[in-house]
mmCIF file of C-alpha atoms in Angstrom:
data_model
loop_
_atom_site.group_PDB
_atom_site.id
_atom_site.type_symbol
_atom_site.label_atom_id
_atom_site.label_comp_id
_atom_site.label_asym_id
_atom_site.label_seq_id
_atom_site.Cartn_x
_atom_site.Cartn_y
_atom_site.Cartn_z
ATOM 1 C CA ALA A 1 7.050 -16.852 -3.779
ATOM 2 C CA GLN A 2 5.756 -14.652 -1.067
ATOM 3 C CA SER A 3 2.822 -14.217 0.469
ATOM 4 C CA VAL A 4 1.055 -12.500 3.603
ATOM 5 C CA THR A 5 -2.121 -13.659 5.499
ATOM 6 C CA GLN A 6 -4.310 -11.673 8.172
ATOM 7 C CA LEU A 7 -6.092 -13.989 9.889
ATOM 8 C CA GLY A 8 -9.226 -11.897 10.482
ATOM 9 C CA SER A 9 -11.202 -9.657 8.128
ATOM 10 C CA HIS A 10 -12.873 -7.603 10.606
ATOM 11 C CA VAL A 11 -11.510 -7.416 14.330
ATOM 12 C CA SER A 12 -13.456 -5.657 16.652
ATOM 13 C CA VAL A 13 -12.594 -4.356 20.185
ATOM 14 C CA SER A 14 -14.071 -1.918 22.800
ATOM 15 C CA GLU A 15 -12.560 1.024 23.669
ATOM 16 C CA GLY A 16 -9.963 1.023 26.059
ATOM 17 C CA ALA A 17 -9.476 -3.522 25.111
ATOM 18 C CA LEU A 18 -6.428 -4.556 23.983
ATOM 19 C CA VAL A 19 -5.772 -4.931 19.863
ATOM 20 C CA LEU A 20 -4.325 -7.425 18.190
ATOM 21 C CA LEU A 21 -4.287 -7.920 14.539
ATOM 22 C CA ARG A 22 -2.522 -11.403 13.473
ATOM 23 C CA CYS A 23 -0.136 -11.549 10.168
ATOM 24 C CA ASN A 24 1.763 -14.272 9.017
ATOM 25 C CA TYR A 25 3.663 -14.585 6.093
ATOM 26 C CA SER A 26 6.172 -16.838 3.583
ATOM 27 C CA SER A 27 9.159 -15.700 2.581
ATOM 28 C CA SER A 28 12.351 -17.754 1.128
ATOM 29 C CA VAL A 29 14.839 -15.332 2.937
ATOM 30 C CA PRO A 30 14.348 -12.803 5.865
ATOM 31 C CA PRO A 31 11.936 -10.404 4.233
ATOM 32 C CA TYR A 32 11.128 -6.844 5.428
ATOM 33 C CA LEU A 33 7.364 -6.854 6.927
ATOM 34 C CA PHE A 34 5.381 -3.782 7.495
ATOM 35 C CA TRP A 35 2.005 -3.071 8.967
ATOM 36 C CA TYR A 36 -0.410 -0.108 7.019
ATOM 37 C CA VAL A 37 -3.504 1.873 8.182
ATOM 38 C CA GLN A 38 -5.820 2.733 5.706
ATOM 39 C CA TYR A 39 -8.555 5.350 6.544
ATOM 40 C CA PRO A 40 -11.644 5.853 4.115
ATOM 41 C CA ASN A 41 -11.191 7.513 0.575
ATOM 42 C CA GLN A 42 -6.958 8.032 1.747
ATOM 43 C CA GLY A 43 -3.870 6.212 1.194
ATOM 44 C CA LEU A 44 -1.861 4.687 3.341
ATOM 45 C CA GLN A 45 0.272 5.332 6.422
ATOM 46 C CA LEU A 46 2.790 3.299 7.323
ATOM 47 C CA LEU A 47 2.357 2.443 11.143
ATOM 48 C CA LEU A 48 5.587 0.517 11.446
ATOM 49 C CA LYS A 49 8.008 -1.692 10.087
ATOM 50 C CA TYR A 50 11.055 -4.523 10.608
ATOM 51 C CA THR A 51 14.199 -4.485 8.350
ATOM 52 C CA THR A 52 16.928 -5.444 10.928
ATOM 53 C CA GLY A 53 17.654 -5.221 14.522
ATOM 54 C CA ALA A 54 15.590 -5.771 17.517
ATOM 55 C CA THR A 55 12.404 -7.693 16.831
ATOM 56 C CA LEU A 56 9.795 -5.578 18.659
ATOM 57 C CA VAL A 57 9.342 -2.758 16.782
ATOM 58 C CA LYS A 58 7.413 0.588 18.113
ATOM 59 C CA GLY A 59 5.275 2.726 15.703
ATOM 60 C CA ILE A 60 3.402 5.219 15.848
ATOM 61 C CA ASN A 61 -0.179 6.092 17.853
ATOM 62 C CA GLY A 62 0.993 3.586 20.448
ATOM 63 C CA PHE A 63 1.009 0.437 18.483
ATOM 64 C CA GLU A 64 3.686 -2.387 18.209
ATOM 65 C CA ALA A 65 4.826 -5.408 16.355
ATOM 66 C CA GLU A 66 6.648 -8.249 17.500
ATOM 67 C CA PHE A 67 9.003 -10.089 14.341
ATOM 68 C CA LYS A 68 8.935 -14.204 14.968
ATOM 69 C CA LYS A 69 10.708 -15.988 12.752
ATOM 70 C CA SER A 70 10.652 -19.148 14.170
ATOM 71 C CA GLU A 71 6.370 -18.406 13.788
ATOM 72 C CA THR A 72 6.466 -16.554 10.555
ATOM 73 C CA SER A 73 4.596 -13.673 12.235
ATOM 74 C CA PHE A 74 4.295 -10.341 12.432
ATOM 75 C CA HIS A 75 1.289 -9.567 14.558
ATOM 76 C CA LEU A 76 0.183 -5.982 15.539
ATOM 77 C CA THR A 77 -1.390 -4.940 19.306
ATOM 78 C CA LYS A 78 -1.761 -1.952 21.135
ATOM 79 C CA PRO A 79 -2.699 -2.245 24.451
ATOM 80 C CA SER A 80 -5.607 -0.261 24.698
ATOM 81 C CA ALA A 81 -7.737 0.875 21.495
ATOM 82 C CA HIS A 82 -8.848 4.261 20.732
ATOM 83 C CA MET A 83 -11.873 5.118 18.859
ATOM 84 C CA SER A 84 -10.141 7.063 15.868
ATOM 85 C CA ASP A 85 -7.595 3.362 15.754
ATOM 86 C CA ALA A 86 -11.032 2.105 13.553
ATOM 87 C CA ALA A 87 -9.885 1.760 10.394
ATOM 88 C CA GLU A 88 -8.272 -0.917 7.825
ATOM 89 C CA TYR A 89 -4.898 -2.560 8.443
ATOM 90 C CA PHE A 90 -2.401 -3.761 6.119
ATOM 91 C CA CYS A 91 0.009 -5.747 6.825
ATOM 92 C CA ALA A 92 2.576 -5.826 4.511
ATOM 93 C CA VAL A 93 6.178 -8.206 3.027
ATOM 94 C CA SER A 94 8.763 -7.304 0.761
ATOM 95 C CA ASP A 95 11.523 -9.504 -0.470
ATOM 96 C CA ARG A 96 14.984 -7.649 -0.008
ATOM 97 C CA GLY A 97 16.200 -8.163 -3.517
ATOM 98 C CA GLU A 98 12.931 -7.265 -5.362
ATOM 99 C CA GLY A 99 13.389 -3.969 -5.666
ATOM 100 C CA GLY A 100 11.070 -2.568 -2.312
ATOM 101 C CA LYS A 101 7.911 -4.408 -4.101
ATOM 102 C CA LEU A 102 5.260 -5.221 -1.646
ATOM 103 C CA ILE A 103 2.898 -7.580 -1.239
ATOM 104 C CA PHE A 104 0.095 -7.473 0.494
ATOM 105 C CA GLY A 105 -2.743 -9.553 3.176
ATOM 106 C CA GLN A 106 -5.857 -8.982 2.269
ATOM 107 C CA GLY A 107 -6.407 -6.441 4.988
ATOM 108 C CA THR A 108 -8.278 -5.962 8.797
ATOM 109 C CA GLU A 109 -11.129 -4.001 9.135
ATOM 110 C CA LEU A 110 -10.409 -2.667 12.861
ATOM 111 C CA SER A 111 -13.811 -1.376 14.838
ATOM 112 C CA VAL A 112 -13.323 -0.004 18.101
ATOM 113 C CA LYS A 113 -17.038 0.015 20.227
ATOM 114 C CA PRO A 114 -17.448 2.314 22.779
ATOM 115 C CA GLY B 1 8.469 12.462 6.577
ATOM 116 C CA ALA B 2 8.784 11.759 2.510
ATOM 117 C CA VAL B 3 5.418 12.860 0.711
ATOM 118 C CA VAL B 4 3.614 11.831 -2.117
ATOM 119 C CA SER B 5 0.615 13.507 -3.863
ATOM 120 C CA GLN B 6 -1.962 12.458 -6.499
ATOM 121 C CA HIS B 7 -3.777 14.367 -8.693
ATOM 122 C CA PRO B 8 -6.238 14.358 -9.281
ATOM 123 C CA SER B 9 -8.073 13.194 -6.026
ATOM 124 C CA TRP B 10 -11.172 12.035 -7.781
ATOM 125 C CA VAL B 11 -12.501 11.858 -11.620
ATOM 126 C CA ILE B 12 -15.354 11.342 -13.050
ATOM 127 C CA CYS B 13 -15.758 10.282 -16.841
ATOM 128 C CA LYS B 14 -17.565 9.061 -19.726
ATOM 129 C CA SER B 15 -16.774 5.648 -21.271
ATOM 130 C CA GLY B 16 -14.895 5.420 -24.350
ATOM 131 C CA THR B 17 -12.505 8.834 -22.572
ATOM 132 C CA SER B 18 -8.995 8.131 -21.293
ATOM 133 C CA VAL B 19 -7.492 9.682 -18.072
ATOM 134 C CA LYS B 20 -4.530 10.964 -16.571
ATOM 135 C CA ILE B 21 -3.279 10.571 -13.009
ATOM 136 C CA GLU B 22 -0.344 12.435 -12.057
ATOM 137 C CA CYS B 23 1.619 11.167 -9.039
ATOM 138 C CA ARG B 24 4.682 13.244 -7.227
ATOM 139 C CA SER B 25 6.964 13.111 -4.796
ATOM 140 C CA LEU B 26 6.863 16.493 -3.331
ATOM 141 C CA ASP B 27 10.048 16.559 -1.418
ATOM 142 C CA PHE B 28 12.503 13.663 -2.077
ATOM 143 C CA GLN B 29 13.834 11.898 -5.971
ATOM 144 C CA ALA B 30 11.856 8.751 -6.402
ATOM 145 C CA THR B 31 13.656 6.795 -8.964
ATOM 146 C CA THR B 32 10.751 3.499 -8.120
ATOM 147 C CA MET B 33 7.259 4.655 -7.906
ATOM 148 C CA PHE B 34 4.502 1.628 -8.085
ATOM 149 C CA TRP B 35 0.737 2.122 -9.004
ATOM 150 C CA TYR B 36 -1.914 0.178 -7.123
ATOM 151 C CA ARG B 37 -5.311 -0.604 -7.618
ATOM 152 C CA GLN B 38 -8.173 -1.082 -4.983
ATOM 153 C CA PHE B 39 -11.303 -2.573 -5.258
ATOM 154 C CA PRO B 40 -14.480 -1.830 -2.377
ATOM 155 C CA LYS B 41 -13.229 -3.777 0.820
ATOM 156 C CA GLN B 42 -9.922 -5.516 -0.942
ATOM 157 C CA SER B 43 -6.009 -4.967 -0.893
ATOM 158 C CA LEU B 44 -4.417 -3.173 -2.626
ATOM 159 C CA MET B 45 -2.876 -4.726 -5.894
ATOM 160 C CA LEU B 46 0.226 -3.724 -7.214
ATOM 161 C CA MET B 47 -0.417 -2.887 -11.634
ATOM 162 C CA ALA B 48 3.028 -2.067 -12.529
ATOM 163 C CA THR B 49 6.639 -0.609 -11.368
ATOM 164 C CA SER B 50 8.525 2.389 -12.977
ATOM 165 C CA ASN B 51 12.124 3.628 -12.945
ATOM 166 C CA GLU B 52 12.744 6.983 -14.168
ATOM 167 C CA GLY B 53 13.204 6.921 -17.393
ATOM 168 C CA SER B 54 12.456 3.420 -18.469
ATOM 169 C CA LYS B 55 9.658 1.314 -19.451
ATOM 170 C CA ALA B 56 7.212 0.309 -16.046
ATOM 171 C CA THR B 57 7.487 -3.656 -15.178
ATOM 172 C CA TYR B 58 3.802 -4.347 -16.079
ATOM 173 C CA GLU B 59 2.162 -6.747 -13.382
ATOM 174 C CA GLN B 60 0.484 -10.083 -14.576
ATOM 175 C CA GLY B 61 -2.122 -9.848 -16.224
ATOM 176 C CA VAL B 62 -2.404 -6.225 -16.715
ATOM 177 C CA GLU B 63 -2.825 -4.587 -19.626
ATOM 178 C CA LYS B 64 -0.174 -2.051 -20.725
ATOM 179 C CA ASP B 65 -1.490 -0.773 -23.350
ATOM 180 C CA LYS B 66 -4.822 0.118 -21.511
ATOM 181 C CA PHE B 67 -2.482 1.646 -18.678
ATOM 182 C CA LEU B 68 -0.242 3.784 -19.775
ATOM 183 C CA ILE B 69 2.572 4.278 -17.316
ATOM 184 C CA ASN B 70 5.085 7.440 -17.587
ATOM 185 C CA HIS B 71 8.038 8.426 -15.425
ATOM 186 C CA ALA B 72 9.763 11.111 -16.869
ATOM 187 C CA SER B 73 11.269 12.403 -14.086
ATOM 188 C CA LEU B 74 12.184 11.321 -10.637
ATOM 189 C CA THR B 75 9.022 13.596 -9.284
ATOM 190 C CA LEU B 76 6.597 12.447 -11.476
ATOM 191 C CA SER B 77 4.615 9.680 -12.567
ATOM 192 C CA THR B 78 1.867 9.259 -14.471
ATOM 193 C CA LEU B 79 -0.893 6.464 -14.907
ATOM 194 C CA THR B 80 -3.232 7.499 -18.219
ATOM 195 C CA VAL B 81 -6.305 4.903 -18.190
ATOM 196 C CA THR B 82 -7.106 4.613 -21.743
ATOM 197 C CA SER B 83 -10.435 4.137 -23.643
ATOM 198 C CA ALA B 84 -11.918 3.570 -19.979
ATOM 199 C CA HIS B 85 -15.144 1.561 -19.455
ATOM 200 C CA PRO B 86 -17.539 1.342 -15.969
ATOM 201 C CA GLU B 87 -15.391 -2.077 -14.798
ATOM 202 C CA ASP B 88 -12.028 0.339 -14.632
ATOM 203 C CA SER B 89 -13.866 2.122 -11.636
ATOM 204 C CA SER B 90 -11.533 1.901 -8.619
ATOM 205 C CA PHE B 91 -9.468 3.555 -6.320
ATOM 206 C CA TYR B 92 -5.628 3.728 -8.103
ATOM 207 C CA ILE B 93 -3.146 4.341 -5.437
ATOM 208 C CA CYS B 94 0.754 5.463 -6.198
ATOM 209 C CA SER B 95 3.785 4.872 -3.757
ATOM 210 C CA ALA B 96 7.400 5.951 -4.561
ATOM 211 C CA SER B 97 10.306 4.996 -3.425
ATOM 212 C CA GLY B 98 13.849 6.555 -3.057
ATOM 213 C CA GLY B 99 15.749 3.881 -4.641
ATOM 214 C CA LEU B 100 19.332 3.247 -3.807
ATOM 215 C CA ALA B 101 19.218 6.436 -1.265
ATOM 216 C CA ASP B 102 16.987 3.911 1.020
ATOM 217 C CA PRO B 103 18.627 0.654 1.665
ATOM 218 C CA TYR B 104 15.188 -0.751 2.756
ATOM 219 C CA ASN B 105 13.063 0.522 -0.172
ATOM 220 C CA GLU B 106 10.339 1.852 1.960
ATOM 221 C CA GLN B 107 7.114 2.931 -0.248
ATOM 222 C CA PHE B 108 5.515 6.298 0.660
ATOM 223 C CA PHE B 109 1.957 6.479 -0.379
ATOM 224 C CA GLY B 110 -0.073 8.793 -2.097
ATOM 225 C CA PRO B 111 -4.186 9.487 -0.774
ATOM 226 C CA GLY B 112 -5.342 7.893 -3.859
ATOM 227 C CA THR B 113 -7.698 8.894 -6.587
ATOM 228 C CA ARG B 114 -11.149 7.437 -7.111
ATOM 229 C CA LEU B 115 -12.269 6.736 -10.830
ATOM 230 C CA THR B 116 -15.623 6.712 -12.048
ATOM 231 C CA VAL B 117 -16.351 5.556 -15.398
ATOM 232 C CA LEU B 118 -20.383 6.069 -16.213
#
């Protein structure tokens, strides 16, 4: 069965600092991988996704993630945090044969200090 | 990008009543729609998957008679919480995917519906 683990339920960084949110997955086949952001009382917005091809994926708002098969990881990074990045971030995995069903990690709340 | 709407955005109801939540794909045909439930400070929990014109597939532990899902068209799915009780209070989020039209089955999420049962 697939699973997703996000290390750290809460991450706090200073404005301008590097953002690193960790995600590890388990899957019997190479999965599709996603990062979503959720602002309070809102739905999910896709930041980026890995499906095939280049393992370094660039997304919106300056975020990027690298698929590392050997480490079963898909960590999310941003070189310089902005106050508006404060939100909940979810990593998700989809088994290519499961009709698109997503398995979500527990989420990481990102706080950005001025 | 693909847009998914939900209505209502929030609803308050009395215990024992039923509440219907609509999920619409506004600019694409959604062959598959998903319904999630999210408790405060927690992740999304998949409740069920519905395909247009067929019965929904419920996840283990989700009561199909309590959470009625209808996916009557390629742009509309509804979730009805029957005989709601305070423990059903939650944030309900739907998503839609284009099925075969999208080889990666990307899901597009609605803005969510906050249900409070008194």
